[in-house]
Short mmCIF file of C-alpha atoms in Angstrom, two decimals:
data_model
loop_
_atom_site.label_atom_id
_atom_site.label_comp_id
_atom_site.label_asym_id
_atom_site.label_seq_id
_atom_site.Cartn_x
_atom_site.Cartn_y
_atom_site.Cartn_z
CA MET A 1 0.00 0.00 0.00
CA ARG A 2 1.28 3.45 -0.90
CA LEU A 3 2.25 5.81 1.87
CA LEU A 4 -0.18 8.63 2.52
CA ALA A 5 2.53 11.09 1.50
CA GLU A 6 2.61 9.45 -1.96
CA ILE A 7 -1.11 9.71 -2.67
CA ASP A 8 -1.83 11.77 -5.78
CA ILE A 9 -5.04 13.81 -5.95
CA THR A 10 -3.83 16.67 -8.15
CA SER A 11 -2.49 15.12 -11.35
CA GLU A 12 -4.76 16.14 -14.21
CA GLN A 13 -3.54 13.09 -16.11
CA LEU A 14 -4.94 10.95 -13.30
CA TYR A 15 -8.34 12.59 -13.62
CA ASP A 16 -8.30 12.48 -17.40
CA ASP A 17 -7.35 8.79 -17.54
CA LYS A 18 -9.34 7.36 -14.62
CA GLY A 19 -11.88 9.96 -13.57
CA TYR A 20 -12.18 11.13 -10.00
CA PRO A 21 -9.65 9.53 -7.58
CA TRP A 22 -12.35 7.98 -5.38
CA GLN A 23 -10.08 5.43 -3.72
CA GLU A 24 -7.51 8.06 -2.80
CA TRP A 25 -10.18 10.37 -1.39
CA ASP A 26 -11.71 7.48 0.57
CA ARG A 27 -8.38 6.66 2.14
CA LEU A 28 -7.64 10.27 3.05
CA ARG A 29 -11.11 10.66 4.53
CA GLN A 30 -10.53 7.60 6.70
CA GLU A 31 -6.89 8.08 7.67
CA SER A 32 -6.03 11.75 7.20
CA PRO A 33 -9.14 13.89 6.60
CA VAL A 34 -7.15 17.10 7.17
CA HIS A 35 -4.08 16.21 5.15
CA TRP A 36 -1.00 18.35 4.50
CA TYR A 37 -0.48 17.89 0.76
CA HIS A 38 2.93 18.82 -0.63
CA ARG A 39 3.89 18.01 -4.22
CA PRO A 40 6.40 19.48 -6.66
CA GLY A 41 4.77 22.22 -8.72
CA TYR A 42 2.11 23.03 -6.12
CA GLU A 43 2.03 25.43 -3.24
CA PRO A 44 1.34 23.13 -0.23
CA PHE A 45 -2.22 23.01 1.07
CA TRP A 46 -4.48 21.22 3.52
CA ALA A 47 -6.72 18.73 1.68
CA LEU A 48 -10.19 18.37 3.23
CA THR A 49 -12.27 15.34 2.28
CA ARG A 50 -14.98 15.07 4.96
CA HIS A 51 -18.42 16.60 4.57
CA GLU A 52 -18.43 18.06 8.10
CA ASP A 53 -15.07 19.82 7.74
CA ILE A 54 -15.77 21.27 4.31
CA SER A 55 -19.17 22.51 5.46
CA TRP A 56 -17.56 24.17 8.48
CA VAL A 57 -14.99 26.01 6.36
CA ALA A 58 -17.74 27.14 3.97
CA ARG A 59 -19.77 28.53 6.88
CA ASN A 60 -16.86 30.54 8.29
CA PRO A 61 -15.75 32.99 5.58
CA GLU A 62 -14.32 35.33 8.20
CA LEU A 63 -11.69 32.65 8.92
CA PHE A 64 -11.10 31.52 5.32
CA SER A 65 -10.73 34.09 2.57
CA CYS A 66 -11.49 33.82 -1.15
CA ARG A 67 -9.55 36.92 -2.13
CA GLU A 68 -6.05 35.43 -2.26
CA ARG A 69 -6.72 32.07 -3.84
CA THR A 70 -9.68 30.05 -5.07
CA ALA A 71 -7.89 27.25 -6.93
CA ILE A 72 -4.94 24.93 -6.53
CA GLU A 73 -2.80 25.20 -9.62
CA THR A 74 0.42 24.18 -11.30
CA PRO A 75 2.59 26.83 -12.95
CA ASP A 76 1.54 25.70 -16.43
CA GLU A 77 -2.13 26.13 -15.59
CA ILE A 78 -1.77 29.54 -14.05
CA ASP A 79 -0.51 31.22 -17.21
CA PRO A 80 -3.73 31.63 -19.24
CA TRP A 81 -5.76 33.03 -16.38
CA GLU A 82 -2.91 35.17 -15.10
CA MET A 83 -2.52 36.60 -18.57
CA GLU A 84 -6.23 37.34 -18.75
CA ARG A 85 -6.31 38.98 -15.30
CA GLU A 86 -3.28 41.09 -16.19
CA ARG A 87 -4.94 42.12 -19.45
CA ARG A 88 -8.07 43.20 -17.62
CA GLY A 89 -6.03 45.11 -15.08
CA GLN A 90 -4.27 47.01 -17.86
CA VAL A 91 -7.55 47.76 -19.63
CA TYR A 92 -9.45 48.90 -16.54
CA GLY A 93 -6.60 50.26 -14.45
CA HIS A 94 -6.61 47.95 -11.45
CA VAL A 95 -4.23 45.41 -9.94
CA ALA A 96 -4.12 41.93 -11.45
CA ASP A 97 -5.54 40.24 -8.34
CA TYR A 98 -8.61 42.48 -8.24
CA PRO A 99 -11.68 40.42 -7.13
CA ALA A 100 -13.21 39.98 -10.57
CA GLY A 101 -16.41 38.19 -9.59
CA LEU A 102 -18.33 36.92 -6.58
CA GLY A 103 -16.04 33.92 -6.19
CA PHE A 104 -13.06 36.18 -5.44
CA MET A 105 -14.82 38.50 -2.99
CA ASP A 106 -14.89 38.55 0.80
CA ALA A 107 -17.45 40.28 3.00
CA PRO A 108 -18.80 42.90 3.08
CA LEU A 109 -18.23 43.46 -0.67
CA HIS A 110 -19.33 39.93 -1.55
CA ARG A 111 -22.51 40.15 0.49
CA GLN A 112 -23.65 43.44 -1.02
CA VAL A 113 -22.94 42.51 -4.65
CA ARG A 114 -24.67 39.16 -4.14
CA GLN A 115 -27.71 40.82 -2.56
CA ALA A 116 -28.04 43.13 -5.56
CA MET A 117 -28.40 40.16 -7.93
CA TYR A 118 -30.08 37.62 -5.67
CA PRO A 119 -33.73 38.56 -6.36
CA CYS A 120 -33.24 37.10 -9.85
CA PHE A 121 -31.98 33.80 -8.43
CA THR A 122 -34.43 33.01 -5.62
CA PRO A 123 -36.30 29.68 -5.77
CA LYS A 124 -39.52 31.59 -6.46
CA ALA A 125 -38.01 33.64 -9.29
CA THR A 126 -36.38 30.67 -10.99
CA ALA A 127 -39.46 28.44 -10.59
CA ALA A 128 -41.40 31.04 -12.55
CA MET A 129 -39.10 30.35 -15.52
CA GLU A 130 -39.43 26.55 -15.48
CA GLU A 131 -42.10 26.31 -18.17
CA ARG A 132 -40.04 28.53 -20.48
CA PHE A 133 -37.02 26.31 -19.79
CA PHE A 134 -39.13 23.22 -20.47
CA GLU A 135 -40.22 24.68 -23.78
CA LEU A 136 -36.61 25.34 -24.75
CA SER A 137 -35.53 21.89 -23.54
CA THR A 138 -38.23 20.19 -25.59
CA SER A 139 -36.93 21.89 -28.73
CA TYR A 140 -33.32 20.97 -27.90
CA VAL A 141 -34.26 17.32 -27.31
CA ALA A 142 -36.11 17.31 -30.63
CA ASP A 143 -32.94 18.56 -32.34
CA LEU A 144 -30.97 15.75 -30.68
CA LEU A 145 -33.45 13.13 -31.91
CA LYS A 146 -33.31 14.60 -35.41
CA LYS A 147 -29.54 14.24 -35.42
CA LEU A 148 -29.84 10.65 -34.20
CA ASP A 149 -32.23 9.87 -37.04
CA GLU A 150 -30.01 11.53 -39.64
CA GLU A 151 -26.57 10.40 -38.44
CA GLY A 152 -27.19 7.41 -36.19
CA THR A 153 -25.35 8.87 -33.21
CA ALA A 154 -25.22 12.17 -31.34
CA ASP A 155 -23.00 13.66 -28.65
CA VAL A 156 -24.99 14.74 -25.61
CA ALA A 157 -22.10 16.87 -24.34
CA HIS A 158 -21.95 19.01 -27.48
CA ASP A 159 -25.32 18.56 -29.17
CA LEU A 160 -27.63 18.99 -26.19
CA ALA A 161 -26.35 19.77 -22.71
CA GLY A 162 -24.84 23.21 -23.25
CA ARG A 163 -27.79 24.91 -24.85
CA LEU A 164 -30.25 25.36 -22.00
CA PRO A 165 -27.77 26.65 -19.36
CA LEU A 166 -26.54 29.40 -21.66
CA ALA A 167 -30.06 30.21 -22.78
CA ALA A 168 -31.13 30.58 -19.15
CA ILE A 169 -28.30 32.98 -18.33
CA PHE A 170 -28.82 34.93 -21.53
CA GLU A 171 -32.51 35.36 -20.72
CA LEU A 172 -31.61 36.65 -17.25
CA LEU A 173 -29.17 39.13 -18.81
CA GLY A 174 -31.32 40.18 -21.74
CA VAL A 175 -28.93 38.92 -24.44
CA PRO A 176 -30.68 39.04 -27.85
CA ASN A 177 -31.69 35.59 -29.12
CA GLU A 178 -29.83 36.06 -32.37
CA ASP A 179 -26.52 36.22 -30.48
CA TRP A 180 -26.96 33.00 -28.50
CA ASP A 181 -25.44 30.49 -30.93
CA HIS A 182 -22.37 32.59 -31.61
CA LEU A 183 -21.73 33.24 -27.92
CA PHE A 184 -22.05 29.53 -27.19
CA ARG A 185 -19.25 28.82 -29.65
CA VAL A 186 -17.13 31.60 -28.15
CA HIS A 187 -17.71 30.19 -24.68
CA GLN A 188 -16.50 26.76 -25.80
CA ASP A 189 -13.29 28.34 -27.02
CA THR A 190 -12.49 29.71 -23.55
CA ALA A 191 -11.68 26.12 -22.54
CA ALA A 192 -9.29 25.57 -25.43
CA ALA A 193 -6.10 26.27 -23.49
CA PHE A 194 -6.93 23.64 -20.87
CA HIS A 195 -8.76 20.78 -22.55
CA LYS A 196 -6.68 18.31 -24.47
CA GLY A 197 -9.91 17.04 -26.00
CA TYR A 198 -10.63 20.17 -28.02
CA LYS A 199 -9.27 20.22 -31.55
CA GLN A 200 -7.26 23.09 -32.93
CA GLU A 201 -9.09 25.09 -35.56
CA GLU A 202 -7.44 26.27 -38.76
CA GLY A 203 -4.00 26.11 -37.22
CA GLU A 204 -4.87 28.38 -34.30
CA GLU A 205 -2.90 27.52 -31.17
CA ALA A 206 -4.80 26.78 -27.97
CA MET A 207 -3.48 29.81 -26.11
CA ALA A 208 -4.30 32.18 -28.94
CA ARG A 209 -7.77 30.68 -29.22
CA PHE A 210 -8.29 31.08 -25.48
CA MET A 211 -7.22 34.72 -25.44
CA ARG A 212 -9.27 35.59 -28.52
CA ALA A 213 -12.37 34.02 -27.03
CA MET A 214 -11.86 35.63 -23.63
CA VAL A 215 -11.44 39.07 -25.18
CA GLU A 216 -14.52 38.63 -27.37
CA LEU A 217 -16.70 37.39 -24.52
CA ASP A 218 -15.43 40.12 -22.22
CA GLN A 219 -16.05 42.81 -24.84
CA TYR A 220 -19.58 41.59 -25.49
CA MET A 221 -20.47 41.55 -21.79
CA SER A 222 -18.81 44.93 -21.30
CA ALA A 223 -20.91 46.46 -24.08
CA LEU A 224 -24.03 45.00 -22.50
CA ALA A 225 -23.04 46.41 -19.11
CA LYS A 226 -22.25 49.83 -20.57
CA LYS A 227 -25.64 50.03 -22.24
CA ARG A 228 -27.49 49.18 -19.03
CA MET A 229 -25.40 51.60 -16.97
CA GLU A 230 -26.31 54.37 -19.40
CA GLU A 231 -29.94 53.48 -18.75
CA GLY A 232 -29.24 53.63 -15.00
CA GLY A 233 -31.13 50.43 -14.36
CA ALA A 234 -34.33 52.04 -15.66
CA ASN A 235 -36.28 50.35 -12.85
CA GLY A 236 -35.71 46.99 -14.52
CA THR A 237 -35.80 43.72 -12.61
CA ASP A 238 -33.23 41.72 -14.59
CA VAL A 239 -29.69 41.05 -13.34
CA LEU A 240 -28.13 43.87 -15.34
CA SER A 241 -30.64 46.44 -14.17
CA ARG A 242 -30.20 45.44 -10.54
CA LEU A 243 -26.42 45.71 -10.80
CA ALA A 244 -26.67 49.09 -12.54
CA ALA A 245 -28.90 50.41 -9.76
CA ALA A 246 -26.95 48.83 -6.90
CA ASN A 247 -25.26 50.79 -4.14
CA VAL A 248 -22.26 48.78 -2.97
CA LEU A 249 -20.16 50.00 -0.05
CA GLY A 250 -21.75 53.40 -0.49
CA SER A 251 -21.12 53.80 -4.23
CA PRO A 252 -22.47 52.56 -7.58
CA LEU A 253 -20.59 49.66 -9.14
CA GLU A 254 -17.75 50.57 -11.47
CA PHE A 255 -18.13 49.66 -15.12
CA HIS A 256 -15.55 46.88 -14.93
CA ASP A 257 -17.30 45.42 -11.86
CA MET A 258 -20.50 45.17 -13.88
CA SER A 259 -18.82 43.45 -16.80
CA TYR A 260 -16.95 41.04 -14.52
CA GLN A 261 -20.16 39.91 -12.83
CA LEU A 262 -21.80 39.25 -16.18
CA PHE A 263 -18.77 37.44 -17.53
CA ASN A 264 -18.61 35.17 -14.50
CA LEU A 265 -22.32 34.43 -14.57
CA VAL A 266 -21.97 33.24 -18.15
CA GLN A 267 -18.90 31.13 -17.41
CA ALA A 268 -20.12 29.55 -14.16
CA GLY A 269 -23.78 29.33 -15.09
CA ASN A 270 -23.06 27.39 -18.25
CA GLY A 271 -20.24 25.05 -17.26
CA THR A 272 -21.62 23.51 -14.09
CA THR A 273 -25.19 22.86 -15.22
CA ARG A 274 -24.12 21.69 -18.66
CA ASN A 275 -21.98 18.97 -17.17
CA ALA A 276 -24.59 18.01 -14.58
CA ILE A 277 -27.06 17.44 -17.43
CA THR A 278 -24.55 15.27 -19.29
CA GLY A 279 -23.51 13.34 -16.19
CA GLY A 280 -27.11 12.94 -15.07
CA LEU A 281 -28.19 11.46 -18.39
CA LYS A 282 -25.24 9.08 -18.24
CA ALA A 283 -26.13 8.03 -14.68
CA LEU A 284 -29.74 7.28 -15.60
CA LEU A 285 -28.77 5.22 -18.64
CA GLU A 286 -26.20 3.30 -16.57
CA ASN A 287 -28.74 2.66 -13.79
CA PRO A 288 -31.87 1.41 -15.57
CA ASP A 289 -33.56 0.51 -12.27
CA GLN A 290 -33.45 4.18 -11.24
CA LEU A 291 -34.62 5.30 -14.67
CA GLN A 292 -37.56 2.91 -14.41
CA LEU A 293 -38.44 4.29 -10.97
CA LEU A 294 -38.56 7.77 -12.47
CA LEU A 295 -40.61 6.61 -15.46
CA ASP A 296 -43.09 4.91 -13.15
CA ASP A 297 -43.30 7.90 -10.83
CA PRO A 298 -42.33 11.26 -12.35
CA SER A 299 -42.96 12.91 -8.96
CA LEU A 300 -39.51 11.56 -8.04
CA LEU A 301 -37.94 14.12 -10.37
CA ASP A 302 -36.97 16.53 -7.58
CA GLY A 303 -35.14 13.73 -5.77
CA ALA A 304 -33.52 12.64 -9.02
CA VAL A 305 -32.18 16.15 -9.58
CA GLU A 306 -30.67 16.24 -6.08
CA GLU A 307 -29.06 12.83 -6.59
CA ILE A 308 -27.71 13.84 -10.00
CA LEU A 309 -26.08 16.86 -8.35
CA ARG A 310 -24.53 14.69 -5.63
CA TRP A 311 -23.49 11.96 -8.04
CA THR A 312 -21.89 14.18 -10.66
CA SER A 313 -20.29 16.66 -8.19
CA VAL A 314 -19.13 18.83 -11.09
CA ALA A 315 -17.29 21.35 -8.89
CA VAL A 316 -14.09 19.56 -7.88
CA VAL A 317 -12.14 21.76 -5.47
CA MET A 318 -12.16 25.28 -4.14
CA ALA A 319 -9.34 26.81 -2.11
CA ARG A 320 -9.45 29.26 0.79
CA THR A 321 -6.71 31.07 2.71
CA ALA A 322 -6.71 31.02 6.52
CA GLN A 323 -6.98 34.53 7.97
CA GLN A 324 -5.80 33.51 11.43
CA ASP A 325 -4.46 30.46 13.18
CA THR A 326 -7.23 27.94 13.65
CA GLU A 327 -7.72 24.19 14.06
CA ILE A 328 -9.57 21.45 12.21
CA ARG A 329 -9.69 17.95 13.73
CA GLY A 330 -6.67 18.71 15.88
CA GLN A 331 -4.57 19.94 12.95
CA ARG A 332 -3.27 23.48 13.36
CA ILE A 333 -3.98 25.61 10.30
CA ARG A 334 -1.69 28.63 10.37
CA LYS A 335 -2.58 32.07 9.09
CA GLY A 336 -1.76 32.29 5.38
CA GLU A 337 -2.02 28.55 4.72
CA THR A 338 -4.39 27.18 2.12
CA VAL A 339 -7.22 24.74 2.67
CA ALA A 340 -8.66 22.92 -0.33
CA MET A 341 -12.23 21.61 -0.19
CA PHE A 342 -12.74 18.48 -2.32
CA PHE A 343 -16.50 18.54 -2.86
CA PRO A 344 -16.88 15.15 -4.63
CA ALA A 345 -15.11 13.46 -1.72
CA ALA A 346 -17.54 15.09 0.72
CA ASN A 347 -20.46 13.92 -1.43
CA ARG A 348 -19.33 10.31 -0.97
CA ASP A 349 -18.83 10.60 2.79
CA PRO A 350 -20.45 7.46 4.29
CA GLU A 351 -21.10 9.31 7.57
CA VAL A 352 -23.59 11.48 5.66
CA PHE A 353 -24.64 9.28 2.72
CA PRO A 354 -25.36 5.59 3.43
CA ASP A 355 -24.08 3.42 0.57
CA PRO A 356 -22.54 6.52 -1.05
CA TYR A 357 -21.48 4.78 -4.26
CA ARG A 358 -25.04 3.82 -5.13
CA PHE A 359 -26.99 6.13 -7.44
CA ASP A 360 -30.35 6.42 -5.67
CA ILE A 361 -32.98 8.94 -6.78
CA THR A 362 -35.03 8.23 -3.62
CA ARG A 363 -32.17 9.17 -1.28
CA LYS A 364 -33.47 11.17 1.71
CA PRO A 365 -32.10 13.24 3.19
CA ASN A 366 -29.63 14.25 0.51
CA ARG A 367 -27.37 16.85 2.11
CA HIS A 368 -24.97 17.14 -0.82
CA ILE A 369 -22.70 20.15 -1.12
CA ALA A 370 -22.49 20.24 -4.91
CA PHE A 371 -23.01 24.01 -4.72
CA GLY A 372 -20.14 24.62 -2.32
CA GLY A 373 -21.73 24.09 1.08
CA ASN A 374 -24.27 26.28 2.81
CA GLY A 375 -22.13 29.31 3.62
CA GLU A 376 -22.47 32.72 2.06
CA HIS A 377 -20.42 31.58 -0.93
CA ARG A 378 -22.93 28.87 -1.86
CA CYS A 379 -23.50 29.19 -5.59
CA ILE A 380 -25.91 32.03 -6.27
CA GLY A 381 -27.34 30.03 -9.17
CA ALA A 382 -28.22 26.90 -7.15
CA ALA A 383 -31.99 27.28 -7.52
CA LEU A 384 -31.58 28.23 -11.18
CA ALA A 385 -29.52 25.11 -11.85
CA LYS A 386 -32.12 22.88 -10.21
CA THR A 387 -34.88 24.49 -12.26
CA GLU A 388 -32.92 23.91 -15.46
CA LEU A 389 -32.24 20.28 -14.55
CA ARG A 390 -35.92 19.64 -13.79
CA ALA A 391 -36.95 21.20 -17.09
CA MET A 392 -34.36 19.30 -19.13
CA PHE A 393 -35.07 15.89 -17.59
CA ARG A 394 -38.83 16.44 -17.93
CA ALA A 395 -38.18 16.85 -21.64
CA LEU A 396 -35.78 13.91 -21.77
CA LEU A 397 -37.79 11.43 -19.73
CA PRO A 398 -40.12 10.25 -22.55
CA VAL A 399 -37.17 9.52 -24.86
CA LEU A 400 -34.57 8.13 -22.43
CA PRO A 401 -35.91 4.54 -22.74
CA GLU A 402 -35.13 4.73 -26.46
CA LEU A 403 -31.48 5.72 -25.94
CA GLU A 404 -28.29 3.91 -25.02
CA LEU A 405 -24.68 4.91 -24.54
CA HIS A 406 -22.56 4.25 -27.60
CA GLY A 407 -18.79 4.43 -27.70
CA GLU A 408 -16.44 6.04 -25.21
CA SER A 409 -17.47 8.87 -22.94
CA LYS A 410 -14.73 11.33 -22.08
CA MET A 411 -14.46 13.62 -19.08
CA LEU A 412 -11.62 16.05 -18.41
CA VAL A 413 -10.95 18.25 -15.41
CA LEU A 414 -10.39 21.97 -15.93
CA ARG A 415 -7.73 23.31 -13.55
CA LEU A 416 -9.12 20.98 -10.85
CA LEU A 417 -12.02 23.41 -10.56
CA ILE A 418 -14.68 21.70 -12.65
CA SER A 419 -15.15 18.40 -14.45
CA GLU A 420 -16.09 18.70 -18.08
CA PHE A 421 -17.64 16.11 -20.36
CA VAL A 422 -16.06 16.56 -23.77
CA GLN A 423 -18.02 13.68 -25.27
CA LEU A 424 -20.93 11.42 -24.38
CA PRO A 425 -22.11 9.60 -27.53
CA VAL A 426 -25.58 8.01 -27.62
CA ARG A 427 -27.70 6.21 -30.16
CA ARG A 428 -31.20 4.80 -30.41
CA LYS A 429 -31.64 1.25 -29.17
CA ALA A 430 -32.05 -1.35 -31.83
CA ALA A 431 -35.67 -2.19 -32.50
#
């Protein structure tokens, strides 16, 4: 048996080849749940793998800051994002580590910016959009079936899953419908510098493709923000209007703050839900007993959505920096040290989830932390994501019995932040 000091939970090649390192996480959770992880190429950090510990860190933002670090990275992975942050700093005249989005903010700034947007993301507000999302999902599923009929196979990851999450965010932001398809392609290109699975296009190098896409997406969102700021919010109730009218720390938001919030909503709102849709479809096809339960009783859909979120655990790890000396399970965490919360490991914690490696749409309670725990940094789009998943699987449910997985599925991990399905081929079952 390998020594604990030799366990690898950061190699992207490991994730790309084998998927999540469940066995390694299980062992750490059992033997060293607060584990000092030191590997060449990484700044050392404390790896947390238990549900209770991760939830505690998430609920204590005054002890663990987002401002300094939100990811664990290797030098090669830092470059694209560092370049982008430096570019923004030069354009807008601020330091490179400026908190460009909710995920990088501490209180009280985080709380006030979040409160400005939150009315658009409440369970009540997002539930009101479910029928619109169901309508969109039905059309997207019809397009998938058409491709299956014409070509014999289709890729759920590319041909279906990404369309509704972007559409939902674009509707919240007021992006014109005619721009949706183009912006979806641009968004895909922002992953080019990290995903080995994406092909180069017309000789364009990955880094150049990444920077071009980031600039284009940033410019589009900036133009949208500028327009709404000129309108002064105009008493609107959409996200942009609320941000334009917000008073944060005694002042209106700066233009670049507006554009950063929009940019991050597009990035985060699309990636996580898109991959939960893909992973959820895969889980249902691989667990026909659970699919049959759902077919027999569609009222189980809410539970199925919660289990899909736990099972897929798309968000991999988030880092925080200790603001003072503290202690977790007898381990002293010194001020300035990093703790890394491994959410998938927490969502397989047997102390919280009996038989955690069983996909069970009737699981109750289901206290997963797929959205980052229940602290103030819990994903602002949690209710929106659940609404989208309900709408999409309502549309998919009648056709899922006709489908089967076909060929190799492929999942990559982007900077250890998020897992990304780059392909999930399906076909119709033989008659």
